[in-house]
């Protein structure tokens, strides 16, 4: 009995403490708790707003995740769907959907190299019939110029240039190779190239490269294609000193698989402008060729050329294929990069762009039918139709009249020909998978590339001005360009 009363006395302080703690908690909850009646009475709107924001955030996050998952599943299904519209619109690298996403910055980062969906075996490829010529059906070239001195590109007037863009069934245009203008071939080479219907062409000028032997070439392609390396006398002499040059019984020169074709009497002062002759005017150098693949001299081709023709021309029924530029889509972006990197005289680049602005060439946008106005011109894949040959002539004429930077004039000629000229522009990552890039034997530099203003050209004895190319930049244009302003350019890539 006594023990029970002692236990009762000892537990009283603990119970008192427990009751005190409960009272404090209740009081605290009543006065300041989040869900307390007092709190609700003081700020009910704030409590509802906080709860609503949390719920809205959770619902939005769940909806966004579900939307992404549904989009990915739909994209995956459409790529394997038999519905051609869906697979064409969403899965091709050149689809309008992906182009728009890329323009607004929502496309994934472009790959440097990617696999090319090539055919399995060159021996199984069926070569299609030649594409029929419609407009123009007949294309002739101006080869005699009565003005002195004779120039390789001729003395094309502004009116002749304008007329050359007007399509008709029969046309005659300037296209280089004016009589006594330079770039003459040896008779032994003229005879050899007459048999070449399928051509892989390249070029080296001023000794900046040595030939790189193509790899993975099938036996069928070795028999079907002529591998033609176009060089000047300087490059030929450089090769004789640094690589093994074999001479056959007919006097033809060979470096491995490459047949060396020498152009005597360089038509231009600038080596880079000389290099545009075989690159753009392949159909003029090799008139019997039905198909050609051009690669720059510093490249080593690593894909069978027959597989290239099947992939880029015959599979999609194209006649002209070229890669899109990695960084630029507008010619005005490319021109800005040329000036920044000192690839040609800045005032002359600006003058060419002002002429293009005056003639209606707009910066690239998603409203245009082309994926880009700027190509990677180091690889060009062509069927030599009359229209493609005309395009090449007009493209070359721009290079002859203005700067040798052919990437800015490509898009302009496409614009002038409109829907008549169709071409396939393939992904840049595939372009980088066609070859291995080698360094030049030495760095190229020309004094004209460093000119900053027109005054430097006028300095007595400067010798900066070219005498046989770019004459359109010095002959008065038909309109006043003083009020023409170049479009604003935003630099989209540090590398570009």
Coordinates of C-alpha atoms in Angstrom, one line a residue:
X1 CA 0.0 0.0 0.0
X2 CA 2.8 2.3 0.9
X3 CA 4.7 1.3 -2.3
X4 CA 1.6 2.2 -4.4
X5 CA 1.3 5.6 -2.8
X6 CA 5.0 6.2 -3.4
X7 CA 4.6 5.2 -7.1
X8 CA 1.7 7.6 -7.4
X9 CA 3.6 10.5 -5.9
X10 CA 6.6 9.8 -8.2
X11 CA 4.5 9.8 -11.4
X12 CA 2.7 13.1 -10.6
X13 CA 5.6 15.3 -11.8
X14 CA 5.9 13.3 -15.1
X15 CA 2.2 13.6 -15.8
X16 CA 2.3 17.3 -15.0
X17 CA 5.2 17.7 -17.4
X18 CA 3.4 15.7 -20.1
X19 CA 0.2 17.8 -19.7
X20 CA 2.3 21.0 -19.9
X21 CA 4.0 19.9 -23.1
X22 CA 0.6 19.1 -24.8
X23 CA -0.7 22.4 -23.7
X24 CA 2.3 24.2 -25.2
X25 CA 2.0 22.3 -28.5
X26 CA -1.7 23.0 -28.8
X27 CA -1.1 26.7 -28.0
X28 CA 1.7 26.8 -30.6
X29 CA -0.5 25.1 -33.2
X30 CA -3.4 27.4 -32.5
X31 CA -1.3 30.6 -32.7
X32 CA 1.2 29.9 -35.5
X33 CA 0.7 26.5 -37.1
X34 CA 0.4 26.3 -40.9
X35 CA -3.0 24.5 -40.7
X36 CA -4.1 26.2 -37.6
X37 CA -7.5 27.9 -37.4
X38 CA -5.7 31.1 -36.4
X39 CA -3.4 31.0 -39.3
X40 CA -6.3 30.3 -41.7
X41 CA -8.2 33.2 -40.3
X42 CA -5.2 35.5 -40.7
X43 CA -4.1 34.6 -44.4
X44 CA -6.5 32.2 -46.2
X45 CA -5.7 33.6 -49.7
X46 CA -1.9 33.0 -49.2
X47 CA -2.6 29.4 -48.1
X48 CA -4.8 28.7 -51.2
X49 CA -2.2 30.3 -53.5
X50 CA 0.7 28.2 -52.1
X51 CA -1.3 25.0 -52.4
X52 CA -2.3 25.8 -55.9
X53 CA 1.2 26.6 -57.1
X54 CA 2.5 23.3 -55.8
X55 CA -0.3 21.4 -57.5
X56 CA 0.2 23.3 -60.7
X57 CA 3.9 22.7 -60.7
X58 CA 3.4 18.9 -60.1
X59 CA 0.7 18.6 -62.8
X60 CA 2.8 20.6 -65.4
X61 CA 5.9 18.5 -64.7
X62 CA 3.9 15.2 -65.2
X63 CA 2.3 16.6 -68.3
X64 CA 5.6 17.7 -69.8
X65 CA 7.2 14.2 -69.2
X66 CA 4.2 12.5 -70.7
X67 CA 4.3 14.8 -73.7
X68 CA 8.0 14.0 -74.3
X69 CA 7.4 10.3 -73.9
X70 CA 4.5 10.3 -76.3
X71 CA 6.4 12.4 -78.9
X72 CA 9.4 10.0 -78.7
X73 CA 7.1 7.0 -79.1
X74 CA 5.3 8.6 -82.0
X75 CA 8.6 9.5 -83.7
X76 CA 9.9 6.0 -83.3
X77 CA 6.7 4.5 -84.6
X78 CA 6.5 6.9 -87.6
X79 CA 10.1 6.1 -88.6
X80 CA 9.1 2.4 -89.0
X81 CA 5.6 3.2 -90.3
X82 CA 4.6 2.3 -93.9
X83 CA 2.9 5.7 -94.1
X84 CA 5.3 7.5 -96.4
X85 CA 4.2 11.0 -95.4
X86 CA 5.1 10.4 -91.7
X87 CA 8.5 8.8 -92.4
X88 CA 9.4 11.5 -94.9
X89 CA 8.3 14.4 -92.7
X90 CA 9.8 13.2 -89.4
X91 CA 12.7 10.9 -90.0
X92 CA 14.8 12.2 -92.9
X93 CA 17.7 14.5 -91.9
X94 CA 16.6 17.0 -94.5
X95 CA 12.9 17.0 -93.5
X96 CA 11.1 20.3 -93.1
X97 CA 10.2 19.5 -89.5
X98 CA 13.9 19.0 -88.5
X99 CA 14.9 22.1 -90.5
X100 CA 12.5 24.3 -88.5
X101 CA 13.5 22.8 -85.2
X102 CA 17.2 23.4 -86.1
X103 CA 16.5 27.0 -87.1
X104 CA 14.9 27.7 -83.6
X105 CA 17.6 25.9 -81.8
X106 CA 15.7 22.7 -80.7
X107 CA 17.5 20.1 -82.8
X108 CA 20.2 17.9 -81.2
X109 CA 23.8 18.9 -81.7
X110 CA 25.1 17.9 -85.2
X111 CA 27.4 15.0 -85.4
X112 CA 30.8 15.4 -87.1
X113 CA 30.7 11.9 -88.7
X114 CA 27.8 9.5 -89.1
X115 CA 27.2 6.3 -91.0
X116 CA 26.1 6.5 -94.6
X117 CA 23.2 4.1 -95.7
X118 CA 25.2 2.7 -98.6
X119 CA 24.2 -0.2 -100.8
X120 CA 25.7 -3.6 -99.8
X121 CA 27.6 -4.5 -103.0
X122 CA 28.8 -2.4 -105.9
X123 CA 28.4 -5.4 -108.2
X124 CA 24.7 -5.5 -107.7
X125 CA 24.1 -1.8 -108.5
X126 CA 22.1 -1.2 -111.7
X127 CA 23.2 2.0 -113.6
X128 CA 20.0 3.9 -114.8
X129 CA 19.5 5.4 -118.1
X130 CA 20.7 9.0 -118.7
X131 CA 18.3 11.7 -117.6
X132 CA 16.6 13.4 -120.5
X133 CA 17.3 17.1 -121.2
X134 CA 14.3 19.4 -121.4
X135 CA 15.2 23.0 -120.6
X136 CA 17.8 23.7 -121.8
X137 CA 17.9 20.9 -124.4
X138 CA 20.9 22.3 -126.2
X139 CA 23.7 24.2 -124.4
X140 CA 26.5 25.9 -126.4
X141 CA 29.5 27.8 -125.2
X142 CA 31.1 31.1 -126.2
X143 CA 34.7 30.2 -127.0
X144 CA 36.0 33.2 -128.9
X145 CA 36.3 36.7 -127.4
X146 CA 37.4 39.6 -129.6
X147 CA 38.5 41.8 -126.8
X148 CA 42.1 42.1 -125.7
X149 CA 43.8 40.6 -123.8
X150 CA 42.0 37.2 -124.2
X151 CA 40.8 36.0 -120.8
X152 CA 39.9 32.5 -119.7
X153 CA 36.5 33.6 -118.5
X154 CA 36.0 36.1 -121.3
X155 CA 34.8 39.7 -121.0
X156 CA 31.2 39.0 -119.9
X157 CA 29.1 42.2 -119.8
X158 CA 26.5 42.9 -117.2
X159 CA 23.7 42.5 -119.8
X160 CA 25.2 39.1 -121.0
X161 CA 25.3 38.0 -117.4
X162 CA 21.6 38.9 -116.9
X163 CA 20.6 37.1 -120.1
X164 CA 22.4 33.9 -119.1
X165 CA 19.9 33.4 -116.2
X166 CA 16.9 33.4 -118.7
X167 CA 16.2 29.7 -119.5
X168 CA 15.3 28.6 -123.0
X169 CA 15.5 25.3 -124.9
X170 CA 18.7 26.5 -126.7
X171 CA 21.3 28.6 -124.9
X172 CA 24.8 29.9 -125.5
X173 CA 26.7 31.2 -122.5
X174 CA 30.2 32.0 -121.2
X175 CA 31.7 29.0 -119.6
X176 CA 35.5 29.5 -119.4
X177 CA 38.0 28.1 -121.9
X178 CA 38.1 31.2 -124.1
X179 CA 40.6 30.7 -127.0
X180 CA 44.1 31.7 -125.9
X181 CA 42.9 32.3 -122.4
X182 CA 45.0 29.6 -120.8
X183 CA 44.5 26.2 -119.1
X184 CA 45.6 24.1 -122.1
X185 CA 45.8 20.3 -121.8
X186 CA 48.4 18.1 -123.4
X187 CA 47.2 16.2 -126.5
X188 CA 47.9 12.8 -124.8
X189 CA 45.5 13.8 -121.9
X190 CA 42.8 15.1 -124.3
X191 CA 42.9 11.7 -126.0
X192 CA 42.8 9.8 -122.7
X193 CA 39.8 11.7 -121.1
X194 CA 37.6 11.2 -124.2
X195 CA 37.0 7.6 -123.0
X196 CA 36.0 8.6 -119.5
X197 CA 32.2 8.4 -118.9
X198 CA 32.5 8.0 -115.1
X199 CA 34.9 10.3 -113.4
X200 CA 36.4 10.9 -110.0
X201 CA 38.2 14.2 -110.3
X202 CA 40.4 16.2 -108.0
X203 CA 42.9 19.0 -108.4
X204 CA 46.1 20.4 -106.9
X205 CA 47.5 23.9 -107.7
X206 CA 50.6 25.7 -106.7
X207 CA 52.1 22.6 -105.0
X208 CA 49.8 22.8 -101.9
X209 CA 49.1 19.0 -101.8
X210 CA 50.2 15.7 -103.1
X211 CA 47.8 13.0 -104.3
X212 CA 46.2 10.7 -101.7
X213 CA 45.2 7.3 -102.9
X214 CA 41.5 6.4 -102.7
X215 CA 40.6 3.4 -100.4
X216 CA 37.9 0.7 -100.5
X217 CA 37.6 0.9 -104.3
X218 CA 35.9 -2.2 -105.8
X219 CA 37.2 -4.0 -108.9
X220 CA 34.1 -2.9 -110.8
X221 CA 34.7 0.8 -110.0
X222 CA 38.4 0.6 -110.9
X223 CA 37.3 -0.5 -114.3
X224 CA 34.4 1.8 -114.7
X225 CA 35.9 5.1 -113.4
X226 CA 38.7 7.4 -114.5
X227 CA 40.5 8.9 -111.5
X228 CA 41.7 12.2 -112.9
X229 CA 44.0 14.6 -110.9
X230 CA 44.2 18.0 -112.5
X231 CA 47.4 19.9 -111.7
X232 CA 49.4 23.0 -112.9
X233 CA 53.1 22.9 -113.9
X234 CA 54.2 24.0 -110.4
X235 CA 52.3 21.1 -108.8
X236 CA 53.6 18.6 -111.3
X237 CA 57.2 19.6 -110.6
X238 CA 56.6 19.4 -106.9
X239 CA 55.2 15.8 -107.3
X240 CA 58.1 14.7 -109.4
X241 CA 60.4 15.7 -106.5
X242 CA 58.3 14.2 -103.7
X243 CA 56.3 11.2 -105.0
X244 CA 56.7 8.5 -107.5
X245 CA 55.3 9.6 -110.9
X246 CA 55.0 6.8 -113.5
X247 CA 54.9 7.4 -117.2
X248 CA 53.1 4.9 -119.4
X249 CA 54.0 3.9 -123.0
X250 CA 51.7 6.7 -124.4
X251 CA 53.3 9.4 -122.3
X252 CA 50.6 9.6 -119.7
X253 CA 51.6 10.4 -116.1
X254 CA 50.3 8.4 -113.1
X255 CA 50.6 8.6 -109.3
X256 CA 49.1 5.4 -108.1
X257 CA 45.5 5.2 -109.4
X258 CA 45.4 8.8 -110.3
X259 CA 45.9 9.9 -113.9
X260 CA 47.7 13.3 -113.8
X261 CA 46.2 15.8 -116.2
X262 CA 48.3 19.0 -116.5
X263 CA 46.8 22.4 -117.3
X264 CA 49.5 24.7 -118.8
X265 CA 49.4 28.5 -118.7
X266 CA 47.4 29.1 -115.5
X267 CA 44.4 31.3 -116.4
X268 CA 44.4 33.3 -113.1
X269 CA 46.9 35.1 -110.8
X270 CA 45.3 33.5 -107.7
X271 CA 45.9 29.7 -107.2
X272 CA 42.6 29.3 -105.4
X273 CA 40.8 30.8 -108.4
X274 CA 42.7 28.4 -110.7
X275 CA 41.5 25.5 -108.6
X276 CA 37.9 26.4 -109.5
X277 CA 38.4 25.5 -113.1
X278 CA 38.4 21.7 -112.7
X279 CA 36.2 21.8 -109.7
X280 CA 33.2 23.7 -111.2
X281 CA 33.9 23.2 -115.0
X282 CA 34.4 19.4 -114.8
X283 CA 32.1 18.9 -117.7
X284 CA 34.2 21.2 -119.9
X285 CA 37.5 19.5 -119.1
X286 CA 36.0 16.0 -119.6
X287 CA 33.2 16.5 -122.1
X288 CA 32.4 12.8 -122.5
X289 CA 31.7 12.3 -118.8
X290 CA 28.2 11.3 -117.9
X291 CA 28.8 11.4 -114.1
X292 CA 31.5 12.9 -112.0
X293 CA 32.5 13.1 -108.3
X294 CA 34.7 16.0 -107.3
X295 CA 36.8 15.9 -104.2
X296 CA 39.4 18.5 -103.1
X297 CA 43.1 17.7 -103.4
X298 CA 43.7 17.4 -99.7
X299 CA 41.1 14.6 -99.3
X300 CA 41.5 10.8 -99.3
X301 CA 38.4 9.2 -100.7
X302 CA 37.3 6.2 -98.5
X303 CA 34.0 5.2 -100.1
X304 CA 33.5 3.3 -103.4
X305 CA 32.4 5.9 -106.0
X306 CA 29.7 3.6 -107.4
X307 CA 28.2 3.4 -104.0
X308 CA 28.3 7.2 -103.8
X309 CA 26.4 7.6 -107.1
X310 CA 23.8 5.1 -106.0
X311 CA 23.4 6.7 -102.5
X312 CA 23.3 10.4 -103.5
X313 CA 21.9 10.4 -107.1
X314 CA 20.2 7.2 -108.3
X315 CA 18.4 6.2 -105.1
X316 CA 16.5 9.5 -104.8
X317 CA 16.4 10.2 -108.6
X318 CA 18.6 13.2 -108.2
X319 CA 21.1 14.6 -110.7
X320 CA 23.1 17.0 -108.5
X321 CA 24.2 16.4 -104.8
X322 CA 26.2 18.5 -102.4
X323 CA 26.6 18.7 -98.7
X324 CA 25.2 21.4 -96.5
X325 CA 27.7 23.7 -94.7
X326 CA 28.3 22.7 -91.0
X327 CA 27.8 26.2 -89.6
X328 CA 26.2 28.6 -92.1
X329 CA 23.0 28.7 -94.0
X330 CA 23.0 32.3 -95.3
X331 CA 25.5 33.5 -97.8
X332 CA 25.8 36.7 -95.7
X333 CA 26.9 34.6 -92.7
X334 CA 29.5 32.9 -94.9
X335 CA 30.7 36.3 -96.3
X336 CA 31.1 37.6 -92.7
X337 CA 33.2 34.5 -91.8
X338 CA 35.3 35.0 -95.0
X339 CA 36.1 38.6 -93.9
X340 CA 36.8 37.6 -90.3
X341 CA 39.2 34.8 -91.3
X342 CA 40.8 37.0 -94.0
X343 CA 40.0 34.6 -96.9
X344 CA 39.7 37.5 -99.4
X345 CA 39.8 41.3 -99.4
X346 CA 37.0 42.6 -97.2
X347 CA 35.9 45.5 -99.4
X348 CA 35.5 43.2 -102.4
X349 CA 33.5 40.6 -100.4
X350 CA 31.2 43.4 -99.3
X351 CA 30.8 44.7 -102.8
X352 CA 29.8 41.3 -104.1
X353 CA 27.3 40.9 -101.3
X354 CA 25.8 44.4 -102.0
X355 CA 25.3 43.4 -105.6
X356 CA 23.5 40.3 -104.5
X357 CA 21.3 42.3 -102.0
X358 CA 20.4 44.7 -104.8
X359 CA 19.5 41.8 -107.1
X360 CA 17.0 40.4 -104.5
X361 CA 19.0 37.7 -102.8
X362 CA 17.5 37.4 -99.3
X363 CA 19.2 35.7 -96.2
X364 CA 18.3 32.1 -95.7
X365 CA 15.1 31.4 -93.7
X366 CA 12.8 28.5 -93.2
X367 CA 10.5 30.0 -95.8
X368 CA 12.9 29.0 -98.5
X369 CA 12.7 25.7 -100.2
X370 CA 16.4 24.9 -99.8
X371 CA 17.9 23.4 -96.6
X372 CA 20.6 26.0 -96.8
X373 CA 22.1 28.5 -99.2
X374 CA 25.7 27.6 -98.3
X375 CA 27.2 24.2 -99.3
X376 CA 30.4 22.4 -98.3
X377 CA 31.9 22.6 -101.8
X378 CA 34.7 20.1 -101.3
X379 CA 32.6 17.2 -102.6
X380 CA 30.3 17.6 -105.6
X381 CA 28.3 14.7 -107.1
X382 CA 26.8 15.3 -110.6
X383 CA 25.1 13.8 -113.6
X384 CA 26.2 16.0 -116.5
X385 CA 22.8 17.0 -117.8
X386 CA 22.4 20.2 -119.8
X387 CA 20.7 21.9 -116.9
X388 CA 23.5 20.9 -114.5
X389 CA 26.1 22.0 -117.0
X390 CA 24.4 25.3 -117.3
X391 CA 24.3 25.7 -113.5
X392 CA 28.0 24.9 -113.4
X393 CA 28.7 27.6 -116.1
X394 CA 26.7 30.2 -114.3
X395 CA 28.3 29.3 -111.0
X396 CA 31.8 29.6 -112.5
X397 CA 30.9 32.9 -114.1
X398 CA 30.2 34.4 -110.7
X399 CA 33.5 33.1 -109.4
X400 CA 35.2 34.6 -112.5
X401 CA 33.5 38.0 -112.2
X402 CA 33.6 38.4 -108.4
X403 CA 35.6 36.7 -105.6
X404 CA 36.9 33.1 -105.8
X405 CA 34.8 32.2 -102.7
X406 CA 32.4 29.8 -104.5
X407 CA 30.3 29.0 -101.4
X408 CA 28.7 32.5 -101.5
X409 CA 27.9 32.4 -105.2
X410 CA 26.4 28.9 -105.2
X411 CA 23.3 30.0 -103.3
X412 CA 22.9 33.1 -105.5
X413 CA 22.8 31.0 -108.7
X414 CA 20.3 28.6 -107.1
X415 CA 18.2 31.7 -106.3
X416 CA 18.4 33.0 -109.9
X417 CA 17.4 29.7 -111.5
X418 CA 14.5 29.2 -109.1
X419 CA 12.6 25.9 -109.1
X420 CA 14.1 24.9 -112.4
X421 CA 17.3 23.7 -110.7
X422 CA 16.8 20.9 -108.2
X423 CA 19.5 19.4 -106.1
X424 CA 20.0 17.2 -103.1
X425 CA 21.7 18.7 -100.1
X426 CA 22.8 15.9 -97.8
X427 CA 23.8 16.0 -94.1
X428 CA 27.2 17.4 -93.2
X429 CA 28.0 14.4 -91.0
X430 CA 27.7 12.1 -94.1
X431 CA 30.0 14.5 -96.0
X432 CA 32.7 14.0 -93.3
X433 CA 32.3 10.2 -93.6
X434 CA 33.3 10.2 -97.3
X435 CA 36.9 11.0 -96.9
X436 CA 39.9 11.5 -94.6
X437 CA 41.2 15.0 -94.5
X438 CA 45.0 15.6 -94.8
X439 CA 46.9 18.8 -94.2
X440 CA 48.3 21.0 -97.0
X441 CA 52.0 20.7 -97.6
X442 CA 52.2 24.3 -96.7
X443 CA 49.9 27.2 -95.7
X444 CA 48.2 29.2 -98.4
X445 CA 48.4 32.9 -98.1
X446 CA 47.8 35.7 -100.6
X447 CA 48.4 39.4 -100.1
X448 CA 44.9 40.2 -101.4
X449 CA 43.4 38.3 -98.5
X450 CA 44.7 40.9 -96.0
X451 CA 43.4 44.1 -97.8
X452 CA 41.1 46.1 -95.5
X453 CA 40.0 49.0 -97.7
X454 CA 40.0 50.1 -101.3
X455 CA 42.7 52.7 -100.7
X456 CA 45.3 49.8 -100.4
X457 CA 44.5 48.7 -104.0
X458 CA 45.2 52.2 -105.3
X459 CA 48.6 52.4 -103.8
X460 CA 51.2 52.7 -106.5
X461 CA 53.1 49.5 -107.1
X462 CA 51.0 47.5 -104.6
X463 CA 50.4 44.7 -107.0
X464 CA 47.4 43.6 -104.9
X465 CA 44.7 43.7 -107.6
X466 CA 44.1 40.6 -109.7
X467 CA 44.5 41.2 -113.4
X468 CA 42.6 38.3 -115.0
X469 CA 39.8 37.5 -112.5
X470 CA 37.3 39.4 -110.4
X471 CA 36.9 42.1 -113.1
X472 CA 33.2 42.5 -112.3
X473 CA 34.3 44.1 -109.0
X474 CA 36.2 46.8 -110.9
X475 CA 33.8 47.4 -113.9
X476 CA 31.1 49.9 -112.9
X477 CA 27.9 48.2 -111.9
X478 CA 24.6 49.1 -113.7
X479 CA 23.1 50.6 -110.5
X480 CA 24.1 52.9 -107.6
X481 CA 25.0 50.6 -104.6
X482 CA 25.8 53.4 -102.2
X483 CA 22.5 53.2 -100.3
X484 CA 22.5 49.3 -100.2
X485 CA 23.0 47.9 -96.7
X486 CA 24.1 44.4 -96.0
X487 CA 21.8 42.3 -93.8
X488 CA 22.7 42.0 -90.1
X489 CA 24.6 38.9 -89.3
X490 CA 24.6 37.0 -86.0
X491 CA 27.5 34.7 -85.5
X492 CA 25.9 31.3 -84.8
X493 CA 29.1 29.3 -84.1
X494 CA 32.5 30.1 -82.7
X495 CA 34.0 27.7 -85.3
X496 CA 32.2 29.2 -88.2

